[in-house]
Short mmCIF file of C-alpha atoms and ligand atoms in Angstrom, two decimals:
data_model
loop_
_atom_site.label_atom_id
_atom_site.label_comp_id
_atom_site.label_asym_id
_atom_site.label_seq_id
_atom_site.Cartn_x
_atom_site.Cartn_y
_atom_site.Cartn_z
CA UNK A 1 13.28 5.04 -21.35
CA UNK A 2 13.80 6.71 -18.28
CA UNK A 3 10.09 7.90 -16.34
CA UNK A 4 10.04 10.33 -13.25
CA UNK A 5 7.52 9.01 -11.04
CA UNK A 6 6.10 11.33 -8.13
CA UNK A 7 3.85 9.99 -5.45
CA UNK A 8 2.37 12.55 -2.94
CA UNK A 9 -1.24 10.46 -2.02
CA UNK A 10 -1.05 10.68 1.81
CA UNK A 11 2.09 11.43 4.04
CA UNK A 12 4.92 10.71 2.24
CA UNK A 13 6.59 12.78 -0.50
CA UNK A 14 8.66 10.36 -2.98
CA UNK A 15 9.94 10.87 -6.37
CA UNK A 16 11.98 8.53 -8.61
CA UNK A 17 13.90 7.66 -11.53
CA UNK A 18 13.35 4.09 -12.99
CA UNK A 19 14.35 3.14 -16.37
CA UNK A 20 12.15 0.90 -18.87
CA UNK A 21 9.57 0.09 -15.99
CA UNK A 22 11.95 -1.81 -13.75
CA UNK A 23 15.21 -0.94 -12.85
CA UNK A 24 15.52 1.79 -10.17
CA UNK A 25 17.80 4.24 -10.28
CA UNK A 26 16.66 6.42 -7.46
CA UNK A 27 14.02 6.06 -5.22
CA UNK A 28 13.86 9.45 -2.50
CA UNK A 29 11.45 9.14 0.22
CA UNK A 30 10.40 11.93 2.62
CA UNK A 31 8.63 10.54 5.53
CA UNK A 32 6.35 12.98 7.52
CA UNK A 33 5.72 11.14 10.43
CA UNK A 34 7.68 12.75 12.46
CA UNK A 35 4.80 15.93 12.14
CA UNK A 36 1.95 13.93 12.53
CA UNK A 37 2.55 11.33 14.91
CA UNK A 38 1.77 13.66 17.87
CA UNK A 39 -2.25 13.47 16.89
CA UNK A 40 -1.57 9.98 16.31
CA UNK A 41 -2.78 9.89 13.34
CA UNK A 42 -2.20 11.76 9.61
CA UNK A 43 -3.96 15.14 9.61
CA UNK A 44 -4.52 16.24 6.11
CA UNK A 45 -3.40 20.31 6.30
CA UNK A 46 -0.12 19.45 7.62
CA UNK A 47 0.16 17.08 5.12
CA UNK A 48 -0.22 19.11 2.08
CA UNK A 49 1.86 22.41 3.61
CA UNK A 50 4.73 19.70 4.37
CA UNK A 51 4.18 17.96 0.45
CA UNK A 52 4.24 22.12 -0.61
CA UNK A 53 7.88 22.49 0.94
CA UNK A 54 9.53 18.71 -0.07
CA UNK A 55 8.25 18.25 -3.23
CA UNK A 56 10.99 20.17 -5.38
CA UNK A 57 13.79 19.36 -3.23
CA UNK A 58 12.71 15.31 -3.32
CA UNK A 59 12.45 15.49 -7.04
CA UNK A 60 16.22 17.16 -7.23
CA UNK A 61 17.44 14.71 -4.78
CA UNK A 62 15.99 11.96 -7.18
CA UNK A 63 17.23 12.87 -10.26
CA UNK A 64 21.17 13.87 -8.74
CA UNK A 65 20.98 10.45 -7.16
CA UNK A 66 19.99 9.15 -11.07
CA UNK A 67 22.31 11.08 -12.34
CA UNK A 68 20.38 13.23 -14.89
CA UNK A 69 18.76 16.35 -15.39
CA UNK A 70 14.77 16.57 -16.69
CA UNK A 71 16.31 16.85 -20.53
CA UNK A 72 17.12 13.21 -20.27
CA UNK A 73 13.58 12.42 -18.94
CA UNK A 74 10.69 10.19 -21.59
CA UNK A 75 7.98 10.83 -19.02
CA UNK A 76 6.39 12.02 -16.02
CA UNK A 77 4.01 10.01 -13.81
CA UNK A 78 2.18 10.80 -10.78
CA UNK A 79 -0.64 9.53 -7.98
CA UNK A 80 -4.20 11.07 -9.06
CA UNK A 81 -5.98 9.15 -6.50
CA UNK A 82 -6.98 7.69 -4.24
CA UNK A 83 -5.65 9.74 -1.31
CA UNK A 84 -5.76 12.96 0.39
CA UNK A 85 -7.31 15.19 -2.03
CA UNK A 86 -4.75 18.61 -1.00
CA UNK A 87 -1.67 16.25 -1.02
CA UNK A 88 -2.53 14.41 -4.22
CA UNK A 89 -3.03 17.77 -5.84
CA UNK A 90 0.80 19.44 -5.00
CA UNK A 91 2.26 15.59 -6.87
CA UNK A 92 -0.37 16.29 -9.56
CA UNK A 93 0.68 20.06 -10.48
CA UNK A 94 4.15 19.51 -10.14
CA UNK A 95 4.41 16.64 -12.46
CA UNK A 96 1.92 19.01 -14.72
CA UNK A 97 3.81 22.16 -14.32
CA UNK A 98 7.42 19.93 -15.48
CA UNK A 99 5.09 18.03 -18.39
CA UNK A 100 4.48 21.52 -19.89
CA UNK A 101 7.81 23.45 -19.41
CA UNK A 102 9.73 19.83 -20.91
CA UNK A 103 6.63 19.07 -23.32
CA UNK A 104 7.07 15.44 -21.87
CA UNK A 105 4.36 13.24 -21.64
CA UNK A 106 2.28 13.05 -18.22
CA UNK A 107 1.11 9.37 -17.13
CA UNK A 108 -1.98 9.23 -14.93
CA UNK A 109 -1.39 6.50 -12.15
CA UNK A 110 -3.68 5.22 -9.72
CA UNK A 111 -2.34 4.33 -6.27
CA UNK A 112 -3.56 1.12 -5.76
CA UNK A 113 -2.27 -0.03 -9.04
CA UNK A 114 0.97 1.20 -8.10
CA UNK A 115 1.14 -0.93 -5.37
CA UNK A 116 0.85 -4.07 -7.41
CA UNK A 117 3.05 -3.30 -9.75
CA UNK A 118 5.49 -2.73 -6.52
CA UNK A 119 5.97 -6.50 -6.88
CA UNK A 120 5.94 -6.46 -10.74
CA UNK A 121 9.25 -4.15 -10.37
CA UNK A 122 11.61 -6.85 -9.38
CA UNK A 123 10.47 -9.39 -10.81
CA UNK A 124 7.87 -10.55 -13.70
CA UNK A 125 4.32 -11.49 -12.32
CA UNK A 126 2.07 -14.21 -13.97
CA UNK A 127 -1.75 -13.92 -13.98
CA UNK A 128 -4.27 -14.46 -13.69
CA UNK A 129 -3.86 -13.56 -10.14
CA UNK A 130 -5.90 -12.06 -6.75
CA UNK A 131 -4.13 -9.28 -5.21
CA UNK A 132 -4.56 -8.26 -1.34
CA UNK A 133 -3.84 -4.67 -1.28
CA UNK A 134 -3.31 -3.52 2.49
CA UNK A 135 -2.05 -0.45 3.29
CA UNK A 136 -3.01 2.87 6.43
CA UNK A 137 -5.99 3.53 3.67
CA UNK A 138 -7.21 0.31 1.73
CA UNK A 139 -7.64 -3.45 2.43
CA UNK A 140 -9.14 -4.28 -1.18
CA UNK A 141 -9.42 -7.88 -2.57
CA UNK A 142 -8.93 -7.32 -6.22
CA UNK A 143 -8.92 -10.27 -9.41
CA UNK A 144 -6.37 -9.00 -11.85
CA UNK A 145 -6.67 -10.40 -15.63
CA UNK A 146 -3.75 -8.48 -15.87
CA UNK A 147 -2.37 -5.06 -15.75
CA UNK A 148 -5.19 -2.86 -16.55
CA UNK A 149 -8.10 -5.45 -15.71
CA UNK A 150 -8.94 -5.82 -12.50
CA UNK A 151 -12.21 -6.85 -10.55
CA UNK A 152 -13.43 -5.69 -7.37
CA UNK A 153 -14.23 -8.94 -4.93
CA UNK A 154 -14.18 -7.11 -1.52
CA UNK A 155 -12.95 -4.04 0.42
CA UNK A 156 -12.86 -3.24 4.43
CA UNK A 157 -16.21 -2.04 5.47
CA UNK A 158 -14.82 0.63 8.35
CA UNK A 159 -10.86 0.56 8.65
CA UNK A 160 -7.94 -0.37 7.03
CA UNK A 161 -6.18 -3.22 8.28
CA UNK A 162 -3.08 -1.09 8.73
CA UNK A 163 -5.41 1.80 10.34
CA UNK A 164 -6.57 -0.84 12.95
CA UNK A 165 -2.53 -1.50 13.70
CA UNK A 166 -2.45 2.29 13.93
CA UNK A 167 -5.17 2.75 16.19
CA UNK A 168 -4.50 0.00 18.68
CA UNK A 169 -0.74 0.76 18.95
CA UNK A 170 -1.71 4.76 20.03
CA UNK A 171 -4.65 3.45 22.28
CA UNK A 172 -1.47 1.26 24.06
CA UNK A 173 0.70 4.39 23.47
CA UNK A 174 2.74 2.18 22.07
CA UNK A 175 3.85 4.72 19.38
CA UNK A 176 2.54 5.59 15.48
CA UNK A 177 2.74 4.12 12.97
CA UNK A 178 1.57 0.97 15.03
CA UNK A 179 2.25 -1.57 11.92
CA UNK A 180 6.00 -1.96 12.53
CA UNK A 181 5.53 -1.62 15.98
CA UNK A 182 3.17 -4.63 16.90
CA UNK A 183 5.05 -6.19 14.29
CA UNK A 184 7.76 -6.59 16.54
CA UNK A 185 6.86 -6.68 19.42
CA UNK A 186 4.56 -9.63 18.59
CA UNK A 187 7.33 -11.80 17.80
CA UNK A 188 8.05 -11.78 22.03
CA UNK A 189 4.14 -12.44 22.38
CA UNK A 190 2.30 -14.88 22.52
CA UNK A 191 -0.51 -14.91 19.39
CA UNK A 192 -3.26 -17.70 21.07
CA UNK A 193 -3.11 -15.97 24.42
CA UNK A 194 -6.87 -14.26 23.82
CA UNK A 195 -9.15 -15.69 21.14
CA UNK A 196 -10.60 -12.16 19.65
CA UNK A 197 -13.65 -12.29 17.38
CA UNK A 198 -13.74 -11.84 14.04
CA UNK A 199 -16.63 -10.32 11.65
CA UNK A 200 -18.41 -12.67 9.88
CA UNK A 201 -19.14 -12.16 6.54
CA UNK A 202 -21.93 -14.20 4.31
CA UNK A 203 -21.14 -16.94 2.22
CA UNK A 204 -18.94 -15.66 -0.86
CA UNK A 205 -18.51 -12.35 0.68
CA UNK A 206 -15.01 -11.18 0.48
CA UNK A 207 -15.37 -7.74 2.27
CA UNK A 208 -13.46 -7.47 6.03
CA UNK A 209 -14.32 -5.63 8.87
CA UNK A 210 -11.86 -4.91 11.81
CA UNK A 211 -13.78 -2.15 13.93
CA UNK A 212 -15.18 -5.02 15.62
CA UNK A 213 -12.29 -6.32 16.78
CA UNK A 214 -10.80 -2.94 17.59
CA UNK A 215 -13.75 -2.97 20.23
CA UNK A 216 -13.10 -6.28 21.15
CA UNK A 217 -9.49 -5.18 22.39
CA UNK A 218 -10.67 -1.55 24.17
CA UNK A 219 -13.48 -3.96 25.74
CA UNK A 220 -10.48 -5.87 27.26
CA UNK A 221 -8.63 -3.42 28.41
CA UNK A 222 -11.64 -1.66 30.11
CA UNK A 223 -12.47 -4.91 32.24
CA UNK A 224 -8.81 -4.78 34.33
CA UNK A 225 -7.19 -8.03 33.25
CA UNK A 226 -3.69 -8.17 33.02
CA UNK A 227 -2.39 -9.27 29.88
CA UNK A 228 1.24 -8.83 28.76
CA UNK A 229 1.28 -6.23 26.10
CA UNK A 230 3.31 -8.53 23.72
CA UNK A 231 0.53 -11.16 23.99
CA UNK A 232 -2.18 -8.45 23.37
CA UNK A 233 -0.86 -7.51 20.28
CA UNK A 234 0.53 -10.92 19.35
CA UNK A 235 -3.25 -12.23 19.34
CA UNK A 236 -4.64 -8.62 17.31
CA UNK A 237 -2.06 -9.35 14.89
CA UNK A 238 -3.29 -13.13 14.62
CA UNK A 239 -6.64 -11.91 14.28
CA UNK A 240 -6.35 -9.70 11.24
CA UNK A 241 -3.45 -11.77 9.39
CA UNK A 242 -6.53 -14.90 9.55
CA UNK A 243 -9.29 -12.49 8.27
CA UNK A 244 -6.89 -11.33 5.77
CA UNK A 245 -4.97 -14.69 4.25
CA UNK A 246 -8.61 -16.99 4.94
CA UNK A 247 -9.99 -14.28 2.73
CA UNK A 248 -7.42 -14.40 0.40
CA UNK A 249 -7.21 -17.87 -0.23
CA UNK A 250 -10.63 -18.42 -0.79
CA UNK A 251 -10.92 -15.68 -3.47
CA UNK A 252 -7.86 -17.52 -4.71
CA UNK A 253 -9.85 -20.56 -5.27
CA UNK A 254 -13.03 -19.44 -6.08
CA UNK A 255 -11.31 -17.45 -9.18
CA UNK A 256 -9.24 -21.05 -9.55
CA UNK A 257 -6.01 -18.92 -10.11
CA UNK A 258 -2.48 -19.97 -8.90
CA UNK A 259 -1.17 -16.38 -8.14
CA UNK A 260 -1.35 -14.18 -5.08
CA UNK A 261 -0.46 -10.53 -5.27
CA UNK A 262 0.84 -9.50 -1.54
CA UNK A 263 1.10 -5.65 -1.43
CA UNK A 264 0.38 -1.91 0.30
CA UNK A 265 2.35 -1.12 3.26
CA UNK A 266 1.05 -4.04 5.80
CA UNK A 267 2.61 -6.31 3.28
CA UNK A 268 5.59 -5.89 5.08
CA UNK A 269 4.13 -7.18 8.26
CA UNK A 270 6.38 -10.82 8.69
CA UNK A 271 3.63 -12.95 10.49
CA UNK A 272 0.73 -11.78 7.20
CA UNK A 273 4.19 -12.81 4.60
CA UNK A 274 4.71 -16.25 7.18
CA UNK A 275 0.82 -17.37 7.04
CA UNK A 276 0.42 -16.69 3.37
CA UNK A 277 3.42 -18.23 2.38
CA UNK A 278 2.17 -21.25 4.32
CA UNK A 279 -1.49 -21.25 2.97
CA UNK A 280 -0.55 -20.86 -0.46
CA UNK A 281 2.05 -23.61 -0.36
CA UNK A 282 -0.50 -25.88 0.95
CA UNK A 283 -2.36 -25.69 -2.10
CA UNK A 284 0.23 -25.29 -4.91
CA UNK A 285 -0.37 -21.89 -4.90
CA UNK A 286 2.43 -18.98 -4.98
CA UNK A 287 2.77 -15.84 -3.32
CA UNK A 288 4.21 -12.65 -4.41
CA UNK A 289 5.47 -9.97 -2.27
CA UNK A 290 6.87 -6.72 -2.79
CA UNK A 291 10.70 -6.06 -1.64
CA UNK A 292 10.09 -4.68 1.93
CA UNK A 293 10.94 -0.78 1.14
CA UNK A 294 8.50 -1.10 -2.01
CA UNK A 295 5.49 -2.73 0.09
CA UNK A 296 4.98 1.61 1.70
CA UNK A 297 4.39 4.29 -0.34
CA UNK A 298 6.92 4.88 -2.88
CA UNK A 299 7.56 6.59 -6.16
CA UNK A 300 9.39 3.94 -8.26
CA UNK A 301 6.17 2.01 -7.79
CA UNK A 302 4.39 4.80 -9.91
CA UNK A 303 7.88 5.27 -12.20
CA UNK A 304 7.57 2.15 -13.20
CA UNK A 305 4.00 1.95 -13.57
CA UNK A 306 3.95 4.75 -15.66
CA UNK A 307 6.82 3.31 -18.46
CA UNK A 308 3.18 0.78 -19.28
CA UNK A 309 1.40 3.38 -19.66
CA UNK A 310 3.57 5.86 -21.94
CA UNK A 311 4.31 2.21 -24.08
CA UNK A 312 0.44 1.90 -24.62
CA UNK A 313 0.55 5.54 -25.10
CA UNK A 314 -2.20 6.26 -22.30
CA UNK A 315 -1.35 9.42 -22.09
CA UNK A 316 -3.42 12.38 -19.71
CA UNK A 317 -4.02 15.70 -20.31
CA UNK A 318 -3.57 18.96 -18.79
CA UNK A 319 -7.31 18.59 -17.53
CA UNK A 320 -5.89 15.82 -14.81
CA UNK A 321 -7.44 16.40 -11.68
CA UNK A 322 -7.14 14.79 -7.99
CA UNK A 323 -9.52 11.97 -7.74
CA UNK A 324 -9.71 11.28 -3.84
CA UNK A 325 -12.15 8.15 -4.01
CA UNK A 326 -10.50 6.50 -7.63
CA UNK A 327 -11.63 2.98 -7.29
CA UNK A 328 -9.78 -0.14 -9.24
CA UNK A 329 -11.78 -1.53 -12.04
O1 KG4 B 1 1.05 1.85 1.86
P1 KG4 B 1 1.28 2.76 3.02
O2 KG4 B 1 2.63 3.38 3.17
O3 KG4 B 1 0.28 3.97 3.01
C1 KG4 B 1 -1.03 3.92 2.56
O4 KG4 B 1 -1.25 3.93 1.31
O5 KG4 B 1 -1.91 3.87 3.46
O6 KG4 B 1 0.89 1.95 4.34
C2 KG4 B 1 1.10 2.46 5.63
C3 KG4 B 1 0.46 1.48 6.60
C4 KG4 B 1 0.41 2.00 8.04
O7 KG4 B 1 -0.89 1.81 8.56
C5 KG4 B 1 1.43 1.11 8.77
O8 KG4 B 1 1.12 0.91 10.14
C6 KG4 B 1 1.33 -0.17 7.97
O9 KG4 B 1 1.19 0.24 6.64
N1 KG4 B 1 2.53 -1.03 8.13
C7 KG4 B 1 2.50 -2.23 8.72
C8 KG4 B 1 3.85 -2.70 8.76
N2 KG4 B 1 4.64 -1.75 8.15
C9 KG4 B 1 3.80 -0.73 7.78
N3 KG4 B 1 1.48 -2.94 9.24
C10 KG4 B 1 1.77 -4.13 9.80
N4 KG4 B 1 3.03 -4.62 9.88
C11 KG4 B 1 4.09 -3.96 9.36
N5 KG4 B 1 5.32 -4.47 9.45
ZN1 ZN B 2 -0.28 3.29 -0.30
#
């Protein structure tokens, strides 16, 4: 069965071919960065106007690279949330408008779950597991039963781990998006140069909190001392990747599963992939990660999500509507 997935949720605009859920036959991404990293930041009206003029082309890019038309297509699934409400909704009408004029069937999919099954594409997961998704948008702790059952056990109270990369790297005009950025340039750092402090959280509480150490790092800067900028960032990084795997690995064993789900785009950050890796080996526990062009926003994610769906024939309707705030669970 071969599914179109289209994913339009923040600032890129993907589409792809993948056949029976997992192997990809084209996978067309359309960064916009280039548009929005003057602000520094995504702003949501250029976003949409840019989705409005990709869209068609990235969807005939991904089905020449697949090499079929829409005749040959079993399905259509898109991003209905959670995301930027006038981007989602240019993925949402598209996939509608080729739904009606094909009469194929249209697959729901929600972002976050996407992102797991990012890891579920190249390879088959086992569960029980706890999932960290981390992305520009989300840093959600999440107990999956499996596909289609998840629990909520903690989300960032202010930003996104990957929005705190983001911010940090344009307050160092270091460049956006920070992520890959400090990434690298942390591995010429050194990460115990400053101790910074991290929110604490009650007993059992899984939910994170990085605005705090955002401040922590402007408060540095503010009082004059000289610090290397690879050792600033080397010791940020340090900071979140310990809120993030501690976290992780304690859900882990208060849910006494054996699987950890490693996704959204900070996924791909090497020192978070190092430190879980280590954690979970420590305690016989194993770590899945997404390929590295899977763990950002990408249609075959939602493709392949959405062959799942059309085989449990959850099917949506015509009615489907953006849903900016769609939660997991
Ligand atoms: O999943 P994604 O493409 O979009 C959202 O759904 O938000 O994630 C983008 C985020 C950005 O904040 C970017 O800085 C971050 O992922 N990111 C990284 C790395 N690569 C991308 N953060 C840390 N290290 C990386 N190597
Ligand atoms: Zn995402």
């Amino acid at each position: 069965m071969l599914i179109l997935g289209i994913e339009t949720s923040c600032d890129e605009t993907a589409a792809s071919v993948v056949m029976d859920g997992k192997k990809i036959l084209s996978n067309v991404i359309a960064t916009q960065t280039e548009w929005h990293k003057k602000f520094g930041g995504i702003v949501p009206e250029i976003a949409s106007r840019k989705h409005i003029e990709l869209i068609n082309p990235v969807i005939r890019e991904a089905l020449n690279k697949a090499k079929i038309d829409l005749d040959n297509l079993s399905g259509i699934a898109v991003t209905f949330g959670p995301g930027l409400v006038g981007s989602l909704l240019v993925g949402i009408e598209t996939a509608k408008a080729i739904s009606y004029a094909k009469r194929l069937p249209l697959l729901a999919i929600n972002h976050l779950e996407g992102h797991i099954y990012a890891v579920g594409l190249k390879k088959d997961i086992e569960f029980p597991a706890v999932s960290l998704i981390v992305s520009g948008g989300h840093t959600e702790l999440v107990y999956i039963e499996n596909y289609g059952n998840y629990e909520l056990l903690g989300r960032t109270r202010d930003d996104a781990a990957g929005e705190a990369f983001d911010k940090i790297s344009v307050m160092l005009n270091l460049g956006y998006p920070g992520g890959p950025i400090i990434d690298r340039l942390s591995k010429k750092g050194n990460k115990k140069a400053l101790n910074l402090p991290l929110a604490k959280m009650k007993k059992g509480q899984f939910d994170f909190s990085f605005s705090g150490l955002k401040t922590a790092v402007i408060n540095y800067l503010k009082k004059g001392t000289e610090i290397p900028i690879p050792d600033l960032v080397a010791s940020f990084q340090e900071a979140v990747v310990k809120s993030l795997v501690e976290k992780t690995i304690k859900a882990a064993r208060v849910k006494h599963v054996k699987y950890i789900i490693l996704c959204g785009g900070v996924a791909a950050n090497s020192r978070l992939r190092e430190k879980m890796q280590e954690e979970a080996e420590k305690r016989e526990m194993k770590v899945y990660f997404p390929h590295k062009i899977l763990c950002t926003d990408n249609a075959a994610m939602i493709a392949g999500l959405g062959y799942l769906k059309l085989k449990n024939k959850e099917l949506a309707n015509y009615t489907l509507n953006a849903c900016p705030n769609l939660k997991l669970g």
